[in-house]
PDB file of C-alpha atoms in Angstrom:
ATOM      1  CA  UNK A   1     134.862 -73.681  41.233  1.00 39.00           C
ATOM      2  CA  UNK A   2     138.377 -72.341  41.248  1.00 46.00           C
ATOM      3  CA  UNK A   3     141.301 -71.353  43.361  1.00 42.00           C
ATOM      4  CA  UNK A   4     142.856 -67.913  43.376  1.00 41.00           C
ATOM      5  CA  UNK A   5     146.432 -67.694  42.102  1.00 46.00           C
ATOM      6  CA  UNK A   6     148.713 -64.750  41.439  1.00 49.00           C
ATOM      7  CA  UNK A   7     148.752 -64.715  37.634  1.00 65.00           C
ATOM      8  CA  UNK A   8     146.075 -63.137  35.430  1.00 74.00           C
ATOM      9  CA  UNK A   9     145.084 -63.207  31.777  1.00 84.00           C
ATOM     10  CA  UNK A  10     145.720 -60.338  29.458  1.00 88.00           C
ATOM     11  CA  UNK A  11     142.228 -58.948  28.683  1.00 90.00           C
ATOM     12  CA  UNK A  12     142.279 -59.551  24.918  1.00 95.00           C
ATOM     13  CA  UNK A  13     143.250 -63.198  25.270  1.00 94.00           C
ATOM     14  CA  UNK A  14     140.651 -63.818  27.967  1.00 94.00           C
ATOM     15  CA  UNK A  15     137.834 -62.298  25.930  1.00 96.00           C
ATOM     16  CA  UNK A  16     138.825 -64.292  22.874  1.00 97.00           C
ATOM     17  CA  UNK A  17     138.765 -67.457  24.981  1.00 97.00           C
ATOM     18  CA  UNK A  18     135.330 -66.590  26.360  1.00 97.00           C
ATOM     19  CA  UNK A  19     133.926 -66.098  22.856  1.00 98.00           C
ATOM     20  CA  UNK A  20     135.162 -69.510  21.705  1.00 98.00           C
ATOM     21  CA  UNK A  21     133.516 -71.086  24.754  1.00 98.00           C
ATOM     22  CA  UNK A  22     130.329 -69.134  24.122  1.00 98.00           C
ATOM     23  CA  UNK A  23     130.223 -70.484  20.569  1.00 98.00           C
ATOM     24  CA  UNK A  24     130.464 -74.046  21.913  1.00 98.00           C
ATOM     25  CA  UNK A  25     127.629 -73.290  24.349  1.00 98.00           C
ATOM     26  CA  UNK A  26     125.420 -71.972  21.536  1.00 98.00           C
ATOM     27  CA  UNK A  27     126.029 -75.118  19.490  1.00 98.00           C
ATOM     28  CA  UNK A  28     125.325 -77.226  22.559  1.00 98.00           C
ATOM     29  CA  UNK A  29     122.098 -75.340  23.299  1.00 98.00           C
ATOM     30  CA  UNK A  30     120.943 -75.917  19.712  1.00 98.00           C
ATOM     31  CA  UNK A  31     121.739 -79.640  19.967  1.00 98.00           C
ATOM     32  CA  UNK A  32     119.755 -79.926  23.189  1.00 98.00           C
ATOM     33  CA  UNK A  33     116.764 -78.145  21.680  1.00 98.00           C
ATOM     34  CA  UNK A  34     116.854 -80.365  18.592  1.00 98.00           C
ATOM     35  CA  UNK A  35     116.981 -83.617  20.571  1.00 98.00           C
ATOM     36  CA  UNK A  36     114.883 -82.556  23.604  1.00 98.00           C
ATOM     37  CA  UNK A  37     117.830 -82.831  25.972  1.00 98.00           C
ATOM     38  CA  UNK A  38     117.710 -81.141  29.347  1.00 98.00           C
ATOM     39  CA  UNK A  39     120.563 -78.974  30.635  1.00 98.00           C
ATOM     40  CA  UNK A  40     121.024 -75.991  32.915  1.00 98.00           C
ATOM     41  CA  UNK A  41     123.787 -73.617  33.919  1.00 98.00           C
ATOM     42  CA  UNK A  42     125.649 -74.183  37.186  1.00 98.00           C
ATOM     43  CA  UNK A  43     128.291 -72.522  39.389  1.00 97.00           C
ATOM     44  CA  UNK A  44     129.988 -69.434  37.968  1.00 96.00           C
ATOM     45  CA  UNK A  45     127.867 -69.537  34.824  1.00 98.00           C
ATOM     46  CA  UNK A  46     124.727 -69.016  36.904  1.00 98.00           C
ATOM     47  CA  UNK A  47     126.472 -66.272  38.852  1.00 98.00           C
ATOM     48  CA  UNK A  48     127.586 -64.601  35.641  1.00 98.00           C
ATOM     49  CA  UNK A  49     124.044 -64.653  34.279  1.00 98.00           C
ATOM     50  CA  UNK A  50     122.405 -63.085  37.336  1.00 98.00           C
ATOM     51  CA  UNK A  51     125.209 -60.676  38.272  1.00 98.00           C
ATOM     52  CA  UNK A  52     126.744 -59.707  34.908  1.00 98.00           C
ATOM     53  CA  UNK A  53     124.258 -60.814  32.245  1.00 98.00           C
ATOM     54  CA  UNK A  54     126.895 -63.132  30.773  1.00 98.00           C
ATOM     55  CA  UNK A  55     130.278 -64.646  31.492  1.00 97.00           C
ATOM     56  CA  UNK A  56     131.905 -63.263  34.632  1.00 96.00           C
ATOM     57  CA  UNK A  57     134.398 -60.762  33.143  1.00 94.00           C
ATOM     58  CA  UNK A  58     137.428 -62.478  34.712  1.00 93.00           C
ATOM     59  CA  UNK A  59     136.159 -66.066  34.283  1.00 93.00           C
ATOM     60  CA  UNK A  60     137.572 -68.485  31.736  1.00 94.00           C
ATOM     61  CA  UNK A  61     135.078 -71.340  31.516  1.00 95.00           C
ATOM     62  CA  UNK A  62     131.397 -72.162  31.145  1.00 98.00           C
ATOM     63  CA  UNK A  63     129.810 -74.818  33.345  1.00 97.00           C
ATOM     64  CA  UNK A  64     126.569 -76.628  32.599  1.00 98.00           C
ATOM     65  CA  UNK A  65     124.873 -79.690  34.072  1.00 98.00           C
ATOM     66  CA  UNK A  66     122.683 -82.431  32.643  1.00 98.00           C
ATOM     67  CA  UNK A  67     120.551 -85.087  34.344  1.00 98.00           C
ATOM     68  CA  UNK A  68     121.939 -88.584  33.925  1.00 98.00           C
ATOM     69  CA  UNK A  69     119.438 -89.734  31.287  1.00 97.00           C
ATOM     70  CA  UNK A  70     120.489 -86.947  28.901  1.00 98.00           C
ATOM     71  CA  UNK A  71     124.176 -86.902  29.846  1.00 98.00           C
ATOM     72  CA  UNK A  72     124.420 -90.520  28.704  1.00 98.00           C
ATOM     73  CA  UNK A  73     123.388 -89.475  25.185  1.00 98.00           C
ATOM     74  CA  UNK A  74     126.385 -87.193  24.656  1.00 98.00           C
ATOM     75  CA  UNK A  75     128.581 -89.952  23.233  1.00 97.00           C
ATOM     76  CA  UNK A  76     125.949 -90.587  20.550  1.00 97.00           C
ATOM     77  CA  UNK A  77     124.917 -87.016  19.728  1.00 98.00           C
ATOM     78  CA  UNK A  78     128.050 -84.857  20.009  1.00 98.00           C
ATOM     79  CA  UNK A  79     129.834 -86.518  17.052  1.00 97.00           C
ATOM     80  CA  UNK A  80     126.603 -86.327  15.055  1.00 97.00           C
ATOM     81  CA  UNK A  81     125.776 -82.671  15.768  1.00 98.00           C
ATOM     82  CA  UNK A  82     129.186 -81.046  16.303  1.00 97.00           C
ATOM     83  CA  UNK A  83     131.030 -82.664  13.415  1.00 94.00           C
ATOM     84  CA  UNK A  84     134.750 -83.067  12.912  1.00 96.00           C
ATOM     85  CA  UNK A  85     135.710 -79.677  14.380  1.00 96.00           C
ATOM     86  CA  UNK A  86     134.902 -80.775  17.935  1.00 98.00           C
ATOM     87  CA  UNK A  87     135.483 -83.779  20.163  1.00 98.00           C
ATOM     88  CA  UNK A  88     134.014 -85.218  23.357  1.00 98.00           C
ATOM     89  CA  UNK A  89     136.211 -86.270  26.266  1.00 98.00           C
ATOM     90  CA  UNK A  90     135.353 -88.095  29.484  1.00 98.00           C
ATOM     91  CA  UNK A  91     136.619 -91.015  31.521  1.00 97.00           C
ATOM     92  CA  UNK A  92     134.577 -93.547  29.585  1.00 96.00           C
ATOM     93  CA  UNK A  93     136.110 -92.421  26.289  1.00 97.00           C
ATOM     94  CA  UNK A  94     139.639 -92.140  27.703  1.00 97.00           C
ATOM     95  CA  UNK A  95     140.223 -93.535  31.224  1.00 97.00           C
ATOM     96  CA  UNK A  96     143.355 -91.400  31.517  1.00 96.00           C
ATOM     97  CA  UNK A  97     141.086 -88.361  31.882  1.00 96.00           C
ATOM     98  CA  UNK A  98     141.021 -87.804  35.654  1.00 93.00           C
ATOM     99  CA  UNK A  99     137.639 -86.163  36.278  1.00 94.00           C
ATOM    100  CA  UNK A 100     134.014 -87.231  36.546  1.00 95.00           C
ATOM    101  CA  UNK A 101     132.856 -84.712  33.924  1.00 97.00           C
ATOM    102  CA  UNK A 102     132.667 -84.442  30.148  1.00 98.00           C
ATOM    103  CA  UNK A 103     134.196 -81.821  27.895  1.00 98.00           C
ATOM    104  CA  UNK A 104     133.173 -80.757  24.419  1.00 98.00           C
ATOM    105  CA  UNK A 105     136.416 -79.399  22.965  1.00 98.00           C
ATOM    106  CA  UNK A 106     137.300 -77.451  19.846  1.00 98.00           C
ATOM    107  CA  UNK A 107     139.873 -79.378  17.865  1.00 97.00           C
ATOM    108  CA  UNK A 108     143.086 -77.597  16.964  1.00 97.00           C
ATOM    109  CA  UNK A 109     143.015 -75.493  20.139  1.00 98.00           C
ATOM    110  CA  UNK A 110     144.723 -76.173  23.455  1.00 97.00           C
ATOM    111  CA  UNK A 111     143.737 -75.409  27.022  1.00 96.00           C
ATOM    112  CA  UNK A 112     146.057 -77.366  29.296  1.00 93.00           C
ATOM    113  CA  UNK A 113     146.423 -76.789  33.022  1.00 90.00           C
ATOM    114  CA  UNK A 114     149.775 -77.241  34.723  1.00 85.00           C
ATOM    115  CA  UNK A 115     148.399 -80.261  36.609  1.00 84.00           C
ATOM    116  CA  UNK A 116     147.624 -81.931  33.257  1.00 89.00           C
ATOM    117  CA  UNK A 117     150.634 -80.774  31.269  1.00 87.00           C
ATOM    118  CA  UNK A 118     151.846 -84.338  30.713  1.00 86.00           C
ATOM    119  CA  UNK A 119     148.472 -85.981  30.128  1.00 89.00           C
ATOM    120  CA  UNK A 120     148.778 -87.951  26.873  1.00 91.00           C
ATOM    121  CA  UNK A 121     145.588 -86.758  25.204  1.00 93.00           C
ATOM    122  CA  UNK A 122     144.282 -83.620  23.527  1.00 95.00           C
ATOM    123  CA  UNK A 123     142.904 -80.891  25.778  1.00 97.00           C
ATOM    124  CA  UNK A 124     141.239 -78.154  23.769  1.00 98.00           C
ATOM    125  CA  UNK A 125     139.196 -75.100  24.671  1.00 98.00           C
ATOM    126  CA  UNK A 126     136.048 -76.629  26.110  1.00 98.00           C
ATOM    127  CA  UNK A 127     132.548 -76.565  27.526  1.00 98.00           C
ATOM    128  CA  UNK A 128     132.482 -78.305  30.921  1.00 98.00           C
ATOM    129  CA  UNK A 129     129.528 -80.675  31.478  1.00 98.00           C
ATOM    130  CA  UNK A 130     128.595 -82.076  34.897  1.00 98.00           C
ATOM    131  CA  UNK A 131     126.342 -85.117  35.277  1.00 98.00           C
ATOM    132  CA  UNK A 132     123.667 -84.586  37.942  1.00 98.00           C
ATOM    133  CA  UNK A 133     122.313 -87.751  39.534  1.00 98.00           C
ATOM    134  CA  UNK A 134     119.418 -88.500  41.856  1.00 98.00           C
ATOM    135  CA  UNK A 135     120.566 -88.415  45.474  1.00 98.00           C
ATOM    136  CA  UNK A 136     118.806 -89.890  48.522  1.00 98.00           C
ATOM    137  CA  UNK A 137     116.411 -87.848  50.626  1.00 98.00           C
ATOM    138  CA  UNK A 138     117.777 -89.246  53.889  1.00 98.00           C
ATOM    139  CA  UNK A 139     120.611 -86.973  54.994  1.00 97.00           C
ATOM    140  CA  UNK A 140     122.731 -89.748  56.467  1.00 98.00           C
ATOM    141  CA  UNK A 141     122.402 -91.866  53.341  1.00 98.00           C
ATOM    142  CA  UNK A 142     123.247 -88.849  51.232  1.00 98.00           C
ATOM    143  CA  UNK A 143     126.375 -88.175  53.261  1.00 97.00           C
ATOM    144  CA  UNK A 144     127.497 -91.800  52.926  1.00 98.00           C
ATOM    145  CA  UNK A 145     127.049 -91.705  49.152  1.00 98.00           C
ATOM    146  CA  UNK A 146     128.853 -88.370  48.852  1.00 97.00           C
ATOM    147  CA  UNK A 147     131.741 -89.656  50.980  1.00 97.00           C
ATOM    148  CA  UNK A 148     132.102 -92.729  48.777  1.00 98.00           C
ATOM    149  CA  UNK A 149     132.005 -90.680  45.570  1.00 98.00           C
ATOM    150  CA  UNK A 150     134.476 -88.146  46.970  1.00 95.00           C
ATOM    151  CA  UNK A 151     137.007 -90.841  47.896  1.00 95.00           C
ATOM    152  CA  UNK A 152     136.709 -92.619  44.550  1.00 97.00           C
ATOM    153  CA  UNK A 153     137.127 -89.348  42.671  1.00 95.00           C
ATOM    154  CA  UNK A 154     140.292 -88.470  44.576  1.00 93.00           C
ATOM    155  CA  UNK A 155     141.657 -91.957  43.880  1.00 94.00           C
ATOM    156  CA  UNK A 156     140.968 -91.493  40.165  1.00 95.00           C
ATOM    157  CA  UNK A 157     142.553 -88.039  40.068  1.00 92.00           C
ATOM    158  CA  UNK A 158     145.685 -89.243  41.840  1.00 92.00           C
ATOM    159  CA  UNK A 159     145.852 -92.280  39.549  1.00 92.00           C
ATOM    160  CA  UNK A 160     146.035 -89.954  36.552  1.00 90.00           C
ATOM    161  CA  UNK A 161     147.839 -86.866  37.828  1.00 86.00           C
ATOM    162  CA  UNK A 162     150.016 -86.546  40.953  1.00 80.00           C
ATOM    163  CA  UNK A 163     149.650 -82.766  41.283  1.00 77.00           C
ATOM    164  CA  UNK A 164     146.018 -81.646  40.892  1.00 74.00           C
ATOM    165  CA  UNK A 165     144.924 -78.019  41.088  1.00 72.00           C
ATOM    166  CA  UNK A 166     144.394 -77.206  44.767  1.00 68.00           C
ATOM    167  CA  UNK A 167     143.349 -73.958  46.515  1.00 64.00           C
ATOM    168  CA  UNK A 168     146.285 -73.947  48.937  1.00 67.00           C
ATOM    169  CA  UNK A 169     149.440 -71.912  49.350  1.00 70.00           C
ATOM    170  CA  UNK A 170     152.637 -71.992  51.348  1.00 77.00           C
ATOM    171  CA  UNK A 171     153.427 -74.887  53.660  1.00 83.00           C
ATOM    172  CA  UNK A 172     149.938 -76.399  53.358  1.00 80.00           C
ATOM    173  CA  UNK A 173     150.358 -76.548  49.589  1.00 73.00           C
ATOM    174  CA  UNK A 174     153.798 -78.186  49.842  1.00 79.00           C
ATOM    175  CA  UNK A 175     152.630 -80.791  52.359  1.00 83.00           C
ATOM    176  CA  UNK A 176     149.466 -81.556  50.397  1.00 79.00           C
ATOM    177  CA  UNK A 177     151.364 -82.033  47.155  1.00 76.00           C
ATOM    178  CA  UNK A 178     153.872 -84.316  48.870  1.00 83.00           C
ATOM    179  CA  UNK A 179     150.972 -86.461  50.070  1.00 82.00           C
ATOM    180  CA  UNK A 180     149.413 -86.376  46.604  1.00 82.00           C
ATOM    181  CA  UNK A 181     152.641 -87.556  45.005  1.00 82.00           C
ATOM    182  CA  UNK A 182     152.833 -90.482  47.427  1.00 87.00           C
ATOM    183  CA  UNK A 183     149.163 -91.268  46.915  1.00 81.00           C
ATOM    184  CA  UNK A 184     149.606 -91.216  43.150  1.00 87.00           C
ATOM    185  CA  UNK A 185     152.205 -93.958  43.395  1.00 89.00           C
ATOM    186  CA  UNK A 186     149.877 -96.076  45.527  1.00 91.00           C
ATOM    187  CA  UNK A 187     146.969 -95.609  43.114  1.00 91.00           C
ATOM    188  CA  UNK A 188     148.863 -97.264  40.265  1.00 92.00           C
ATOM    189  CA  UNK A 189     147.659-100.640  41.532  1.00 93.00           C
ATOM    190  CA  UNK A 190     144.137 -99.718  40.317  1.00 95.00           C
ATOM    191  CA  UNK A 191     143.190 -99.885  36.628  1.00 96.00           C
ATOM    192  CA  UNK A 192     142.081 -96.479  35.393  1.00 96.00           C
ATOM    193  CA  UNK A 193     138.950 -97.791  33.705  1.00 97.00           C
ATOM    194  CA  UNK A 194     137.900 -99.598  36.876  1.00 97.00           C
ATOM    195  CA  UNK A 195     138.151 -96.399  38.937  1.00 97.00           C
ATOM    196  CA  UNK A 196     135.888 -94.605  36.468  1.00 97.00           C
ATOM    197  CA  UNK A 197     133.480 -97.535  36.568  1.00 97.00           C
ATOM    198  CA  UNK A 198     133.365 -97.402  40.366  1.00 98.00           C
ATOM    199  CA  UNK A 199     132.805 -93.616  40.365  1.00 97.00           C
ATOM    200  CA  UNK A 200     129.959 -93.830  37.884  1.00 97.00           C
ATOM    201  CA  UNK A 201     128.402 -96.769  39.704  1.00 97.00           C
ATOM    202  CA  UNK A 202     128.473 -94.963  43.058  1.00 98.00           C
ATOM    203  CA  UNK A 203     126.929 -91.792  41.618  1.00 98.00           C
ATOM    204  CA  UNK A 204     124.159 -93.798  39.901  1.00 98.00           C
ATOM    205  CA  UNK A 205     123.063 -95.661  43.041  1.00 98.00           C
ATOM    206  CA  UNK A 206     119.652 -93.905  43.076  1.00 98.00           C
ATOM    207  CA  UNK A 207     119.241 -93.585  39.313  1.00 97.00           C
ATOM    208  CA  UNK A 208     115.963 -95.514  39.221  1.00 96.00           C
ATOM    209  CA  UNK A 209     114.443 -94.047  42.371  1.00 97.00           C
ATOM    210  CA  UNK A 210     112.335 -90.924  42.699  1.00 96.00           C
ATOM    211  CA  UNK A 211     114.163 -88.641  45.115  1.00 98.00           C
ATOM    212  CA  UNK A 212     113.924 -84.997  46.119  1.00 98.00           C
ATOM    213  CA  UNK A 213     117.620 -84.210  45.594  1.00 98.00           C
ATOM    214  CA  UNK A 214     119.864 -83.990  42.572  1.00 98.00           C
ATOM    215  CA  UNK A 215     123.524 -83.136  42.238  1.00 98.00           C
ATOM    216  CA  UNK A 216     127.135 -83.897  41.403  1.00 98.00           C
ATOM    217  CA  UNK A 217     128.611 -85.642  44.472  1.00 97.00           C
ATOM    218  CA  UNK A 218     132.222 -84.826  43.652  1.00 97.00           C
ATOM    219  CA  UNK A 219     134.646 -81.887  43.796  1.00 92.00           C
ATOM    220  CA  UNK A 220     136.498 -80.340  46.713  1.00 87.00           C
ATOM    221  CA  UNK A 221     133.201 -79.451  48.430  1.00 93.00           C
ATOM    222  CA  UNK A 222     130.280 -81.572  47.166  1.00 95.00           C
ATOM    223  CA  UNK A 223     127.827 -79.617  49.345  1.00 94.00           C
ATOM    224  CA  UNK A 224     128.036 -76.816  46.762  1.00 95.00           C
ATOM    225  CA  UNK A 225     126.739 -79.175  44.075  1.00 97.00           C
ATOM    226  CA  UNK A 226     123.757 -80.862  45.767  1.00 98.00           C
ATOM    227  CA  UNK A 227     120.319 -79.231  45.577  1.00 98.00           C
ATOM    228  CA  UNK A 228     116.681 -79.948  46.327  1.00 98.00           C
ATOM    229  CA  UNK A 229     115.010 -80.562  42.996  1.00 98.00           C
ATOM    230  CA  UNK A 230     112.662 -77.679  43.800  1.00 98.00           C
ATOM    231  CA  UNK A 231     115.727 -75.415  43.528  1.00 98.00           C
ATOM    232  CA  UNK A 232     116.408 -76.697  39.985  1.00 98.00           C
ATOM    233  CA  UNK A 233     112.950 -77.283  38.473  1.00 98.00           C
ATOM    234  CA  UNK A 234     111.090 -75.966  36.603  1.00 98.00           C
ATOM    235  CA  UNK A 235     113.913 -74.735  34.419  1.00 98.00           C
ATOM    236  CA  UNK A 236     113.875 -71.184  33.105  1.00 98.00           C
ATOM    237  CA  UNK A 237     115.978 -69.091  30.740  1.00 98.00           C
ATOM    238  CA  UNK A 238     117.948 -65.923  31.361  1.00 98.00           C
ATOM    239  CA  UNK A 239     120.025 -63.528  29.232  1.00 98.00           C
ATOM    240  CA  UNK A 240     123.629 -64.647  28.867  1.00 98.00           C
ATOM    241  CA  UNK A 241     125.780 -62.543  26.567  1.00 98.00           C
ATOM    242  CA  UNK A 242     123.843 -62.535  23.261  1.00 98.00           C
ATOM    243  CA  UNK A 243     121.808 -65.686  23.943  1.00 98.00           C
ATOM    244  CA  UNK A 244     119.368 -67.127  26.476  1.00 98.00           C
ATOM    245  CA  UNK A 245     120.874 -69.831  28.676  1.00 98.00           C
ATOM    246  CA  UNK A 246     118.839 -72.447  30.550  1.00 98.00           C
ATOM    247  CA  UNK A 247     118.841 -71.725  34.280  1.00 98.00           C
ATOM    248  CA  UNK A 248     117.676 -73.465  37.470  1.00 98.00           C
ATOM    249  CA  UNK A 249     114.405 -72.245  38.965  1.00 98.00           C
ATOM    250  CA  UNK A 250     116.103 -70.715  42.027  1.00 98.00           C
ATOM    251  CA  UNK A 251     119.495 -69.422  40.866  1.00 98.00           C
ATOM    252  CA  UNK A 252     119.880 -67.145  43.870  1.00 98.00           C
ATOM    253  CA  UNK A 253     119.358 -70.050  46.245  1.00 97.00           C
ATOM    254  CA  UNK A 254     122.016 -72.034  44.439  1.00 97.00           C
ATOM    255  CA  UNK A 255     124.466 -69.158  44.568  1.00 97.00           C
ATOM    256  CA  UNK A 256     123.980 -68.791  48.329  1.00 97.00           C
ATOM    257  CA  UNK A 257     124.912 -72.452  48.697  1.00 95.00           C
ATOM    258  CA  UNK A 258     127.925 -72.083  46.425  1.00 95.00           C
ATOM    259  CA  UNK A 259     129.315 -68.686  47.387  1.00 94.00           C
ATOM    260  CA  UNK A 260     127.601 -67.441  50.535  1.00 95.00           C
ATOM    261  CA  UNK A 261     125.329 -64.479  51.181  1.00 97.00           C
ATOM    262  CA  UNK A 262     127.603 -61.913  49.502  1.00 96.00           C
ATOM    263  CA  UNK A 263     127.545 -63.635  46.114  1.00 96.00           C
ATOM    264  CA  UNK A 264     126.125 -60.574  44.314  1.00 97.00           C
ATOM    265  CA  UNK A 265     129.070 -58.427  45.372  1.00 96.00           C
ATOM    266  CA  UNK A 266     132.083 -58.927  43.075  1.00 92.00           C
ATOM    267  CA  UNK A 267     135.305 -59.644  44.956  1.00 88.00           C
ATOM    268  CA  UNK A 268     138.142 -57.112  44.948  1.00 86.00           C
ATOM    269  CA  UNK A 269     140.880 -57.607  42.362  1.00 76.00           C
ATOM    270  CA  UNK A 270     143.211 -59.404  44.739  1.00 66.00           C
ATOM    271  CA  UNK A 271     140.570 -62.029  45.529  1.00 68.00           C
ATOM    272  CA  UNK A 272     139.271 -62.777  42.049  1.00 71.00           C
ATOM    273  CA  UNK A 273     139.558 -66.372  40.936  1.00 67.00           C
ATOM    274  CA  UNK A 274     142.118 -67.254  38.261  1.00 65.00           C
ATOM    275  CA  UNK A 275     143.760 -70.461  37.155  1.00 71.00           C
ATOM    276  CA  UNK A 276     145.642 -69.386  34.048  1.00 82.00           C
ATOM    277  CA  UNK A 277     146.417 -72.405  31.841  1.00 88.00           C
ATOM    278  CA  UNK A 278     149.928 -73.729  31.411  1.00 88.00           C
ATOM    279  CA  UNK A 279     149.357 -73.743  27.643  1.00 93.00           C
ATOM    280  CA  UNK A 280     146.631 -71.921  25.736  1.00 94.00           C
ATOM    281  CA  UNK A 281     146.421 -71.906  21.962  1.00 96.00           C
ATOM    282  CA  UNK A 282     143.651 -70.877  19.589  1.00 96.00           C
ATOM    283  CA  UNK A 283     145.182 -72.951  16.828  1.00 92.00           C
ATOM    284  CA  UNK A 284     146.353 -70.087  14.643  1.00 84.00           C
ATOM    285  CA  UNK A 285     149.484 -68.857  16.417  1.00 63.00           C
ATOM    286  CA  UNK A 286     152.968 -69.354  15.106  1.00 51.00           C
ATOM    287  CA  UNK A 287     153.985 -70.282  18.634  1.00 46.00           C
ATOM    288  CA  UNK A 288     152.083 -71.529  21.658  1.00 50.00           C
ATOM    289  CA  UNK A 289     151.128 -68.969  24.259  1.00 55.00           C
ATOM    290  CA  UNK A 290     149.831 -68.983  27.782  1.00 61.00           C
ATOM    291  CA  UNK A 291     147.599 -65.933  27.750  1.00 58.00           C
ATOM    292  CA  UNK A 292     149.245 -64.692  30.922  1.00 57.00           C
ATOM    293  CA  UNK A 293     149.620 -60.992  31.597  1.00 53.00           C
TER     294      UNK A 293
END
């Protein structure tokens, strides 16, 4: 779920980045199989599987989701199964992390966006993991919960970084960032850990109820991340590069919700989605690089 900017990767750097991420995904898939954990691809990873048979050629991340019950086991299992070469990051581990996701990162590498250039923790090349929670069947109740989660997430992001990545340009971008900077100052009255606690609590409101919807009620447009469970289950597998990735039962339905009816048509070069990192390092360079063309 990205914004288009004017810079692009050089092809060799991008492919090398994709292969590191693919290796993390393979390790993750093996861990899930070993411990009977449930996961499935989401967003551009689903689109890459059905449209390209792998990572979208110009994409630079892999997105997967887990239901809450299995997501909560990451803190226990990632250190056990991934060893000392990888680390897990989320807001419960480090409240300075601004998002309601988890990352499995390769130690010794760096993947740092401009918005997080001053964040005082390691940010390595990563697998992005979204926690999918039960959401209410009643549309009005669902909207109320999503609104609450959305507001809390934006409070947490502004508490930790005054200039988040936003899909705006020109005057709208300048005005929005001015408001973000002011909001970031105001958010300092809230403890970081408390904001993460509130976000998690709001998302888990229907954890112990049987509902017909599941999703991640955060992001710029939460409607792209909320699905009938019949669109997710039963899970299937599909070719993804040189492996089989777990997929939702109706990937095409999900992609229509995320990207509209033309999702199978790749965008022209000028409209492809890039957010090239501020700093990118594979851990073996003499000097840090950005990977920008």
